[in-house]
Amino acid sequence: EAGVTQFPSHSVIEKGQTVTLRCDPISGHDNLYWYRRVMGKEIKFLLHFVKESKQDESGMPNNRFLAERTGGTYSTLKVQPAELEDSGVYFCASSPYLGYGYTFGSGTRLTVV
Amino acid sequence: KQEVTQIPAALSVPEGENLVLNCSFTDSAIYNLQWFRQDPGKGLTSLLLIQSSQREQTSGRLNASLDKSSGRSTLYIAASQPGDSATYLCAVRRDDKIIFGKGTRLHILP
């Protein structure tokens, strides 16, 4: 089966611009998660979708971040406007049901200059 | 608040040696524990998943143990190879999210 796919793999944008990250989970996986790793820190949870609904968005840093999951399929994470501290690697993961292991994508490396 | 600690932060060993990576967590109320591998510039590859009711899991040269009551897990790598060089991450699942450690950077010397 195809794995979790993330686009783009790298993005360099200027402070104040908008960037949209996309994640295509494994087909049939209802649970989709976003995580990110900023420099020198551990990977941290951002939010969790169950199908198209946000189950938990307690990890979203502020209202500059907006996540959507259209029709319960792919998901987008928009950062608007981007700030320097948003730089890091954004990971997406999916899981068919609770208790099952996660499958992660390769991540999107975001650099804000 | 759940915290996951991995020791050591970095490790270099000669090829062929057996080694142990350590992970500790502060809250024993976990659903499962997962060990991942991350290669530079790449995503996270799941190595082993241990459910809270299990004590260990094995895959090839890898063996992971879980002692939930003491809040500890170890990842044992037998007969290390240069291709094992990567960052190894421990993550515990609580509710609908997983909590990661900072990882151990492993370098196997040819």
mmCIF file of N, CA and C in Angstrom, chain B residues 41-108:
data_model
loop_
_atom_site.group_PDB
_atom_site.id
_atom_site.type_symbol
_atom_site.label_atom_id
_atom_site.label_comp_id
_atom_site.label_asym_id
_atom_site.label_seq_id
_atom_site.Cartn_x
_atom_site.Cartn_y
_atom_site.Cartn_z
ATOM 1 N N GLY B 41 17.098 13.935 6.908
ATOM 2 C CA GLY B 41 16.275 14.409 5.803
ATOM 3 C C GLY B 41 15.128 13.496 5.435
ATOM 4 N N LYS B 42 14.926 12.460 6.206
ATOM 5 C CA LYS B 42 13.860 11.512 5.879
ATOM 6 C C LYS B 42 12.785 11.529 6.965
ATOM 7 N N GLY B 43 11.749 10.755 6.714
ATOM 8 C CA GLY B 43 10.659 10.678 7.674
ATOM 9 C C GLY B 43 10.950 9.703 8.789
ATOM 10 N N LEU B 44 9.919 9.356 9.517
ATOM 11 C CA LEU B 44 10.037 8.434 10.647
ATOM 12 C C LEU B 44 9.612 7.042 10.200
ATOM 13 N N THR B 45 10.460 6.084 10.481
ATOM 14 C CA THR B 45 10.145 4.696 10.164
ATOM 15 C C THR B 45 9.867 3.946 11.458
ATOM 16 N N SER B 46 8.707 3.339 11.545
ATOM 17 C CA SER B 46 8.379 2.584 12.747
ATOM 18 C C SER B 46 9.191 1.297 12.791
ATOM 19 N N LEU B 47 9.816 1.052 13.932
ATOM 20 C CA LEU B 47 10.625 -0.149 14.107
ATOM 21 C C LEU B 47 9.861 -1.212 14.885
ATOM 22 N N LEU B 48 9.370 -0.817 16.042
ATOM 23 C CA LEU B 48 8.682 -1.764 16.904
ATOM 24 C C LEU B 48 7.580 -1.049 17.677
ATOM 25 N N LEU B 49 6.472 -1.735 17.849
ATOM 26 C CA LEU B 49 5.345 -1.217 18.619
ATOM 27 C C LEU B 49 5.054 -2.205 19.737
ATOM 28 N N ILE B 50 5.053 -1.716 20.976
ATOM 29 C CA ILE B 50 4.755 -2.577 22.116
ATOM 30 C C ILE B 50 3.474 -2.073 22.773
ATOM 31 N N GLN B 51 2.473 -2.917 22.813
ATOM 32 C CA GLN B 51 1.240 -2.538 23.497
ATOM 33 C C GLN B 51 1.490 -2.557 25.007
ATOM 34 N N SER B 52 0.652 -1.844 25.753
ATOM 35 C CA SER B 52 0.879 -1.708 27.193
ATOM 36 C C SER B 52 0.837 -3.046 27.923
ATOM 37 N N SER B 53 0.157 -4.020 27.351
ATOM 38 C CA SER B 53 0.038 -5.333 27.993
ATOM 39 C C SER B 53 1.208 -6.258 27.655
ATOM 40 N N GLN B 54 2.076 -5.800 26.751
ATOM 41 C CA GLN B 54 3.194 -6.634 26.313
ATOM 42 C C GLN B 54 4.473 -6.246 27.039
ATOM 43 N N ARG B 55 5.427 -7.183 27.018
ATOM 44 C CA ARG B 55 6.711 -6.924 27.693
ATOM 45 C C ARG B 55 7.826 -6.651 26.688
ATOM 46 N N GLU B 56 7.719 -7.237 25.494
ATOM 47 C CA GLU B 56 8.769 -7.006 24.514
ATOM 48 C C GLU B 56 8.272 -7.347 23.116
ATOM 49 N N GLN B 57 9.029 -6.846 22.150
ATOM 50 C CA GLN B 57 8.786 -7.138 20.746
ATOM 51 C C GLN B 57 10.139 -7.287 20.067
ATOM 52 N N THR B 58 10.171 -8.160 19.082
ATOM 53 C CA THR B 58 11.428 -8.422 18.377
ATOM 54 C C THR B 58 11.197 -8.343 16.880
ATOM 55 N N SER B 59 12.195 -7.768 16.201
ATOM 56 C CA SER B 59 12.174 -7.742 14.745
ATOM 57 C C SER B 59 13.611 -7.822 14.261
ATOM 58 N N GLY B 60 13.973 -8.968 13.727
ATOM 59 C CA GLY B 60 15.346 -9.148 13.243
ATOM 60 C C GLY B 60 16.356 -8.954 14.359
ATOM 61 N N ARG B 61 17.275 -8.009 14.138
ATOM 62 C CA ARG B 61 18.319 -7.737 15.141
ATOM 63 C C ARG B 61 17.869 -6.790 16.241
ATOM 64 N N LEU B 62 16.625 -6.367 16.189
ATOM 65 C CA LEU B 62 16.111 -5.413 17.160
ATOM 66 C C LEU B 62 15.209 -6.110 18.173
ATOM 67 N N ASN B 63 15.375 -5.686 19.420
ATOM 68 C CA ASN B 63 14.496 -6.163 20.478
ATOM 69 C C ASN B 63 14.162 -4.995 21.379
ATOM 70 N N ALA B 64 12.882 -4.763 21.599
ATOM 71 C CA ALA B 64 12.466 -3.682 22.480
ATOM 72 C C ALA B 64 11.723 -4.275 23.667
ATOM 73 N N SER B 65 12.022 -3.763 24.826
ATOM 74 C CA SER B 65 11.339 -4.208 26.045
ATOM 75 C C SER B 65 10.563 -3.047 26.639
ATOM 76 N N LEU B 66 9.564 -3.401 27.423
ATOM 77 C CA LEU B 66 8.747 -2.388 28.084
ATOM 78 C C LEU B 66 8.478 -2.805 29.518
ATOM 79 N N ASP B 67 8.833 -1.929 30.452
ATOM 80 C CA ASP B 67 8.477 -2.102 31.858
ATOM 81 C C ASP B 67 7.611 -0.913 32.235
ATOM 82 N N LYS B 68 6.319 -1.086 32.088
ATOM 83 C CA LYS B 68 5.407 0.042 32.275
ATOM 84 C C LYS B 68 5.420 0.559 33.701
ATOM 85 N N SER B 69 5.514 -0.338 34.654
ATOM 86 C CA SER B 69 5.440 0.089 36.055
ATOM 87 C C SER B 69 6.602 0.984 36.450
ATOM 88 N N SER B 70 7.764 0.731 35.863
ATOM 89 C CA SER B 70 8.925 1.571 36.184
ATOM 90 C C SER B 70 9.108 2.690 35.173
ATOM 91 N N GLY B 71 8.300 2.709 34.140
ATOM 92 C CA GLY B 71 8.385 3.765 33.145
ATOM 93 C C GLY B 71 9.630 3.679 32.296
ATOM 94 N N ARG B 72 9.978 2.470 31.858
ATOM 95 C CA ARG B 72 11.198 2.311 31.085
ATOM 96 C C ARG B 72 11.008 1.395 29.885
ATOM 97 N N SER B 73 11.776 1.709 28.840
ATOM 98 C CA SER B 73 11.864 0.842 27.677
ATOM 99 C C SER B 73 13.301 0.846 27.191
ATOM 100 N N THR B 74 13.730 -0.263 26.639
ATOM 101 C CA THR B 74 15.051 -0.325 26.036
ATOM 102 C C THR B 74 14.918 -0.863 24.627
ATOM 103 N N LEU B 75 15.789 -0.384 23.758
ATOM 104 C CA LEU B 75 15.907 -0.911 22.403
ATOM 105 C C LEU B 75 17.288 -1.523 22.282
ATOM 106 N N TYR B 76 17.310 -2.808 22.064
ATOM 107 C CA TYR B 76 18.556 -3.550 21.947
ATOM 108 C C TYR B 76 18.825 -3.815 20.464
ATOM 109 N N ILE B 77 20.016 -3.434 20.012
ATOM 110 C CA ILE B 77 20.424 -3.691 18.628
ATOM 111 C C ILE B 77 21.601 -4.652 18.662
ATOM 112 N N ALA B 78 21.431 -5.787 18.053
ATOM 113 C CA ALA B 78 22.481 -6.796 18.030
ATOM 114 C C ALA B 78 23.344 -6.642 16.781
ATOM 115 N N ALA B 79 24.617 -6.920 16.950
ATOM 116 C CA ALA B 79 25.567 -6.950 15.826
ATOM 117 C C ALA B 79 25.400 -5.723 14.938
ATOM 118 N N SER B 80 25.651 -4.565 15.502
ATOM 119 C CA SER B 80 25.386 -3.305 14.805
ATOM 120 C C SER B 80 26.143 -3.205 13.476
ATOM 121 N N GLN B 81 25.520 -2.501 12.530
ATOM 122 C CA GLN B 81 26.067 -2.304 11.197
ATOM 123 C C GLN B 81 26.073 -0.813 10.872
ATOM 124 N N PRO B 82 26.941 -0.386 9.965
ATOM 125 C CA PRO B 82 26.961 1.044 9.598
ATOM 126 C C PRO B 82 25.593 1.556 9.143
ATOM 127 N N GLY B 83 24.803 0.701 8.523
ATOM 128 C CA GLY B 83 23.466 1.096 8.082
ATOM 129 C C GLY B 83 22.500 1.361 9.215
ATOM 130 N N ASP B 84 22.892 1.016 10.427
ATOM 131 C CA ASP B 84 22.041 1.310 11.588
ATOM 132 C C ASP B 84 22.191 2.751 12.056
ATOM 133 N N SER B 85 23.148 3.455 11.499
ATOM 134 C CA SER B 85 23.358 4.854 11.884
ATOM 135 C C SER B 85 22.132 5.679 11.549
ATOM 136 N N ALA B 86 21.584 6.336 12.551
ATOM 137 C CA ALA B 86 20.346 7.118 12.409
ATOM 138 C C ALA B 86 20.011 7.697 13.773
ATOM 139 N N THR B 87 18.921 8.445 13.821
ATOM 140 C CA THR B 87 18.386 8.886 15.114
ATOM 141 C C THR B 87 17.235 7.963 15.489
ATOM 142 N N TYR B 88 17.257 7.478 16.719
ATOM 143 C CA TYR B 88 16.235 6.565 17.199
ATOM 144 C C TYR B 88 15.345 7.301 18.200
ATOM 145 N N LEU B 89 14.060 7.246 17.935
ATOM 146 C CA LEU B 89 13.091 7.980 18.747
ATOM 147 C C LEU B 89 12.162 7.020 19.460
ATOM 148 N N CYS B 90 11.935 7.312 20.707
ATOM 149 C CA CYS B 90 10.980 6.578 21.531
ATOM 150 C C CYS B 90 9.736 7.451 21.668
ATOM 151 N N ALA B 91 8.565 6.843 21.563
ATOM 152 C CA ALA B 91 7.325 7.617 21.682
ATOM 153 C C ALA B 91 6.288 6.797 22.432
ATOM 154 N N VAL B 92 5.627 7.441 23.381
ATOM 155 C CA VAL B 92 4.577 6.758 24.125
ATOM 156 C C VAL B 92 3.235 7.345 23.731
ATOM 157 N N ARG B 93 2.255 6.472 23.682
ATOM 158 C CA ARG B 93 0.927 6.910 23.286
ATOM 159 C C ARG B 93 0.053 7.040 24.520
ATOM 160 N N ARG B 94 -0.549 8.208 24.597
ATOM 161 C CA ARG B 94 -1.487 8.480 25.673
ATOM 162 C C ARG B 94 -2.692 9.164 25.045
ATOM 163 N N ASP B 95 -3.861 8.627 25.243
ATOM 164 C CA ASP B 95 -5.066 9.154 24.595
ATOM 165 C C ASP B 95 -4.864 9.098 23.082
ATOM 166 N N ASP B 96 -5.139 10.208 22.420
ATOM 167 C CA ASP B 96 -5.067 10.213 20.962
ATOM 168 C C ASP B 96 -3.797 10.836 20.424
ATOM 169 N N LYS B 97 -2.811 11.028 21.275
ATOM 170 C CA LYS B 97 -1.584 11.610 20.771
ATOM 171 C C LYS B 97 -0.400 10.832 21.314
ATOM 172 N N ILE B 98 0.745 10.991 20.641
ATOM 173 C CA ILE B 98 1.947 10.350 21.152
ATOM 174 C C ILE B 98 2.962 11.410 21.554
ATOM 175 N N ILE B 99 3.719 11.093 22.584
ATOM 176 C CA ILE B 99 4.719 11.987 23.139
ATOM 177 C C ILE B 99 6.091 11.421 22.806
ATOM 178 N N PHE B 100 6.906 12.233 22.160
ATOM 179 C CA PHE B 100 8.220 11.791 21.729
ATOM 180 C C PHE B 100 9.315 12.206 22.695
ATOM 181 N N GLY B 101 10.367 11.402 22.730
ATOM 182 C CA GLY B 101 11.611 11.835 23.322
ATOM 183 C C GLY B 101 12.409 12.607 22.280
ATOM 184 N N LYS B 102 13.541 13.162 22.706
ATOM 185 C CA LYS B 102 14.359 13.943 21.766
ATOM 186 C C LYS B 102 15.191 13.051 20.858
ATOM 187 N N GLY B 103 15.310 11.786 21.211
ATOM 188 C CA GLY B 103 16.012 10.850 20.363
ATOM 189 C C GLY B 103 17.452 10.601 20.773
ATOM 190 N N THR B 104 17.981 9.508 20.271
ATOM 191 C CA THR B 104 19.394 9.169 20.433
ATOM 192 C C THR B 104 20.009 9.094 19.043
ATOM 193 N N ARG B 105 21.053 9.919 18.814
ATOM 194 C CA ARG B 105 21.765 9.885 17.520
ATOM 195 C C ARG B 105 22.823 8.793 17.589
ATOM 196 N N LEU B 106 22.638 7.787 16.775
ATOM 197 C CA LEU B 106 23.535 6.637 16.780
ATOM 198 C C LEU B 106 24.436 6.670 15.563
ATOM 199 N N HIS B 107 25.732 6.481 15.811
ATOM 200 C CA HIS B 107 26.703 6.419 14.712
ATOM 201 C C HIS B 107 27.503 5.124 14.861
ATOM 202 N N ILE B 108 27.410 4.280 13.869
ATOM 203 C CA ILE B 108 28.145 3.019 13.872
ATOM 204 C C ILE B 108 29.409 3.217 13.043
#
